[in-house]
PDB file of C-alpha atoms in Angstrom:
ATOM      1  CA  MET W1255     -23.709 -55.473 -92.981  1.00  0.00           C
ATOM      2  CA  GLY W1256     -22.428 -58.189 -90.735  1.00  0.00           C
ATOM      3  CA  GLY W1257     -18.999 -56.697 -90.655  1.00  0.00           C
ATOM      4  CA  SER W1258     -20.135 -53.206 -89.689  1.00  0.00           C
ATOM      5  CA  CYS W1259     -20.313 -54.116 -85.943  1.00  0.00           C
ATOM      6  CA  LYS W1260     -16.856 -55.852 -85.898  1.00  0.00           C
ATOM      7  CA  ASP W1261     -15.177 -52.638 -84.305  1.00  0.00           C
ATOM      8  CA  GLN W1262     -17.719 -52.280 -81.469  1.00  0.00           C
ATOM      9  CA  LYS W1263     -17.495 -55.994 -80.764  1.00  0.00           C
ATOM     10  CA  ILE W1264     -13.684 -56.043 -80.607  1.00  0.00           C
ATOM     11  CA  ALA W1265     -13.712 -52.829 -78.398  1.00  0.00           C
ATOM     12  CA  LEU W1266     -16.102 -54.629 -76.104  1.00  0.00           C
ATOM     13  CA  ALA W1267     -14.022 -57.715 -75.953  1.00  0.00           C
ATOM     14  CA  ILE W1268     -10.811 -55.666 -75.213  1.00  0.00           C
ATOM     15  CA  CYS W1269     -12.615 -53.738 -72.419  1.00  0.00           C
ATOM     16  CA  LEU W1270     -13.902 -57.032 -70.896  1.00  0.00           C
ATOM     17  CA  GLN W1271     -10.557 -58.613 -71.032  1.00  0.00           C
ATOM     18  CA  ARG W1272      -9.089 -55.672 -69.073  1.00  0.00           C
ATOM     19  CA  SER W1273     -11.837 -55.546 -66.593  1.00  0.00           C
ATOM     20  CA  PRO W1274     -11.327 -56.897 -62.968  1.00  0.00           C
ATOM     21  CA  CYS W1275     -14.195 -59.299 -63.553  1.00  0.00           C
ATOM     22  CA  VAL W1276     -11.922 -61.194 -66.142  1.00  0.00           C
ATOM     23  CA  LEU W1277      -8.342 -60.411 -65.004  1.00  0.00           C
ATOM     24  CA  ILE W1278      -8.761 -60.714 -61.179  1.00  0.00           C
ATOM     25  CA  GLN W1279     -12.043 -62.733 -60.516  1.00  0.00           C
ATOM     26  CA  ARG W1280     -11.210 -65.061 -63.441  1.00  0.00           C
ATOM     27  CA  HIS W1281     -14.737 -65.083 -64.903  1.00  0.00           C
ATOM     28  CA  THR W1282     -15.463 -65.466 -68.630  1.00  0.00           C
ATOM     29  CA  PRO W1283     -16.400 -62.350 -70.473  1.00  0.00           C
ATOM     30  CA  LYS W1284     -19.802 -63.913 -71.188  1.00  0.00           C
ATOM     31  CA  GLU W1285     -20.435 -64.458 -67.441  1.00  0.00           C
ATOM     32  CA  CYS W1286     -19.492 -60.895 -66.749  1.00  0.00           C
ATOM     33  CA  LEU W1287     -22.165 -59.764 -69.089  1.00  0.00           C
ATOM     34  CA  THR W1288     -24.974 -62.101 -68.311  1.00  0.00           C
ATOM     35  CA  ASP W1289     -24.742 -62.310 -64.520  1.00  0.00           C
ATOM     36  CA  PRO W1290     -26.464 -59.180 -63.062  1.00  0.00           C
ATOM     37  CA  ASP W1291     -24.274 -59.199 -59.987  1.00  0.00           C
ATOM     38  CA  LEU W1292     -21.043 -59.257 -62.041  1.00  0.00           C
ATOM     39  CA  LYS W1293     -22.498 -56.851 -64.685  1.00  0.00           C
ATOM     40  CA  LYS W1294     -23.079 -54.076 -62.110  1.00  0.00           C
ATOM     41  CA  ASP W1295     -19.383 -53.995 -61.219  1.00  0.00           C
ATOM     42  CA  LEU W1296     -18.232 -53.593 -64.765  1.00  0.00           C
ATOM     43  CA  PRO W1297     -16.344 -50.280 -65.573  1.00  0.00           C
ATOM     44  CA  GLU W1298     -18.604 -47.608 -67.265  1.00  0.00           C
ATOM     45  CA  LEU W1299     -16.406 -47.952 -70.335  1.00  0.00           C
ATOM     46  CA  CYS W1300     -17.407 -51.652 -70.799  1.00  0.00           C
ATOM     47  CA  LYS W1301     -21.098 -50.777 -70.225  1.00  0.00           C
ATOM     48  CA  ALA W1302     -20.772 -48.039 -72.822  1.00  0.00           C
ATOM     49  CA  ASN W1303     -19.119 -50.258 -75.311  1.00  0.00           C
ATOM     50  CA  PHE W1304     -21.809 -52.915 -74.725  1.00  0.00           C
ATOM     51  CA  ARG W1305     -24.529 -50.357 -75.464  1.00  0.00           C
ATOM     52  CA  ALA W1306     -22.870 -49.252 -78.575  1.00  0.00           C
ATOM     53  CA  PHE W1307     -22.483 -52.901 -79.819  1.00  0.00           C
ATOM     54  CA  MET W1308     -26.052 -53.718 -79.047  1.00  0.00           C
ATOM     55  CA  GLU W1309     -27.246 -50.490 -80.901  1.00  0.00           C
ATOM     56  CA  CYS W1310     -25.193 -51.496 -83.849  1.00  0.00           C
ATOM     57  CA  LYS W1311     -26.636 -54.994 -83.894  1.00  0.00           C
ATOM     58  CA  ARG W1312     -30.164 -53.437 -83.559  1.00  0.00           C
ATOM     59  CA  GLY W1313     -29.414 -51.107 -86.453  1.00  0.00           C
ATOM     60  CA  ALA W1314     -28.557 -54.127 -88.616  1.00  0.00           C
ATOM     61  CA  ILE W1315     -32.218 -55.041 -88.866  1.00  0.00           C
ATOM     62  CA  ASP W1316     -33.600 -51.581 -88.584  1.00  0.00           C
ATOM     63  CA  MET W1317     -35.488 -50.908 -91.946  1.00  0.00           C
ATOM     64  CA  ARG W1318     -34.988 -47.207 -91.621  1.00  0.00           C
ATOM     65  CA  LYS W1319     -31.203 -47.723 -92.081  1.00  0.00           C
ATOM     66  CA  ARG W1320     -31.591 -50.244 -94.887  1.00  0.00           C
ATOM     67  CA  MET W1321     -30.724 -47.876 -97.688  1.00  0.00           C
ATOM     68  CA  LYS W1322     -28.137 -45.747 -96.004  1.00  0.00           C
ATOM     69  CA  GLY W1323     -26.464 -48.628 -94.157  1.00  0.00           C
ATOM     70  CA  ASN W1324     -26.003 -49.308 -90.493  1.00  0.00           C
ATOM     71  CA  ALA W1325     -22.453 -48.097 -89.847  1.00  0.00           C
ATOM     72  CA  PRO W1326     -19.125 -47.802 -91.749  1.00  0.00           C
ATOM     73  CA  LEU W1327     -17.394 -51.056 -92.333  1.00  0.00           C
ATOM     74  CA  SER W1328     -14.813 -52.257 -89.855  1.00  0.00           C
ATOM     75  CA  THR W1329     -11.615 -50.300 -89.908  1.00  0.00           C
ATOM     76  CA  GLY W1330      -9.520 -52.794 -88.021  1.00  0.00           C
ATOM     77  CA  LYS W1331      -8.690 -50.265 -85.388  1.00  0.00           C
ATOM     78  CA  TYR W1332      -8.547 -52.687 -82.436  1.00  0.00           C
ATOM     79  CA  ASP W1333      -7.278 -55.835 -84.127  1.00  0.00           C
ATOM     80  CA  ASP W1334      -3.738 -55.546 -82.807  1.00  0.00           C
ATOM     81  CA  GLN W1335      -4.769 -54.999 -79.279  1.00  0.00           C
ATOM     82  CA  TYR W1336      -7.370 -57.903 -79.586  1.00  0.00           C
ATOM     83  CA  ASP W1337      -4.759 -60.262 -80.880  1.00  0.00           C
ATOM     84  CA  LYS W1338      -2.341 -59.325 -78.048  1.00  0.00           C
ATOM     85  CA  LEU W1339      -4.963 -59.897 -75.431  1.00  0.00           C
ATOM     86  CA  SER W1340      -6.291 -63.135 -76.952  1.00  0.00           C
ATOM     87  CA  SER W1341      -2.896 -64.650 -77.132  1.00  0.00           C
ATOM     88  CA  GLY W1342      -2.097 -63.967 -73.424  1.00  0.00           C
ATOM     89  CA  ASN W1343       0.877 -61.783 -74.389  1.00  0.00           C
ATOM     90  CA  PHE W1344       0.175 -58.848 -71.932  1.00  0.00           C
ATOM     91  CA  ASP W1345       0.827 -57.421 -68.491  1.00  0.00           C
ATOM     92  CA  PRO W1346      -2.387 -57.613 -66.526  1.00  0.00           C
ATOM     93  CA  HIS W1347      -1.379 -54.600 -64.233  1.00  0.00           C
ATOM     94  CA  GLU W1348      -0.724 -52.452 -67.283  1.00  0.00           C
ATOM     95  CA  GLU W1349      -3.972 -53.492 -68.969  1.00  0.00           C
ATOM     96  CA  MET W1350      -5.977 -52.611 -65.770  1.00  0.00           C
ATOM     97  CA  ARG W1351      -4.198 -49.271 -65.551  1.00  0.00           C
ATOM     98  CA  LYS W1352      -5.153 -48.501 -69.330  1.00  0.00           C
ATOM     99  CA  LEU W1353      -8.887 -49.424 -68.485  1.00  0.00           C
ATOM    100  CA  ASP W1354      -8.772 -47.199 -65.392  1.00  0.00           C
ATOM    101  CA  VAL W1355      -7.439 -44.220 -67.382  1.00  0.00           C
ATOM    102  CA  MET W1356     -10.066 -44.716 -70.177  1.00  0.00           C
ATOM    103  CA  ASN W1357     -12.830 -45.079 -67.568  1.00  0.00           C
ATOM    104  CA  ARG W1358     -11.723 -41.868 -65.808  1.00  0.00           C
ATOM    105  CA  ASN W1359     -11.808 -39.957 -69.190  1.00  0.00           C
ATOM    106  CA  LEU W1360     -15.237 -41.284 -69.955  1.00  0.00           C
ATOM    107  CA  SER W1361     -16.415 -40.096 -66.467  1.00  0.00           C
ATOM    108  CA  LYS W1362     -14.987 -36.689 -67.021  1.00  0.00           C
ATOM    109  CA  GLN W1363     -16.470 -36.422 -70.557  1.00  0.00           C
ATOM    110  CA  GLN W1364     -19.938 -37.319 -69.096  1.00  0.00           C
ATOM    111  CA  GLN W1365     -19.552 -34.742 -66.274  1.00  0.00           C
ATOM    112  CA  LEU W1366     -18.711 -32.026 -68.794  1.00  0.00           C
ATOM    113  CA  GLU W1367     -21.709 -33.042 -70.888  1.00  0.00           C
ATOM    114  CA  GLU W1368     -24.042 -32.736 -67.982  1.00  0.00           C
ATOM    115  CA  GLU W1369     -22.609 -29.386 -66.858  1.00  0.00           C
ATOM    116  CA  LYS W1370     -23.199 -28.112 -70.481  1.00  0.00           C
ATOM    117  CA  GLU W1371     -26.793 -29.377 -70.355  1.00  0.00           C
ATOM    118  CA  LYS W1372     -27.433 -27.761 -66.985  1.00  0.00           C
ATOM    119  CA  ALA W1373     -25.983 -24.460 -68.206  1.00  0.00           C
ATOM    120  CA  ARG W1374     -28.059 -24.739 -71.393  1.00  0.00           C
ATOM    121  CA  LEU W1375     -31.323 -25.319 -69.346  1.00  0.00           C
ATOM    122  CA  GLN W1376     -30.582 -22.487 -66.964  1.00  0.00           C
ATOM    123  CA  GLY W1377     -29.893 -20.209 -69.862  1.00  0.00           C
ATOM    124  CA  ASP W1378     -33.341 -20.950 -71.528  1.00  0.00           C
TER     125      ASP W1378
END
């Protein structure tokens, strides 16, 4: 079950590498996650990836998921992006633009979900 959280871990690492905390302020990803002042300035996408990773890790020891399994095994979806960012072979401006686009998409999705929830509550 140890490999089942690999995709969430790599997605979090990619998001942190693209964040202004790492690219501009030159902090380590660990500092960005552990320091409360730095963590509050992380993009929502990184916070969502961190929550997903922690839920996956919690699920690894959850007895209710013992028989069914925690999550699907790693698909390797983010391996190429992770290797590119880890090797330093990237354009920081392009990576920050990608993070900004993904963060805006997440915000739009959250707003749509809130509007649907409000409409559902008003309809009841």
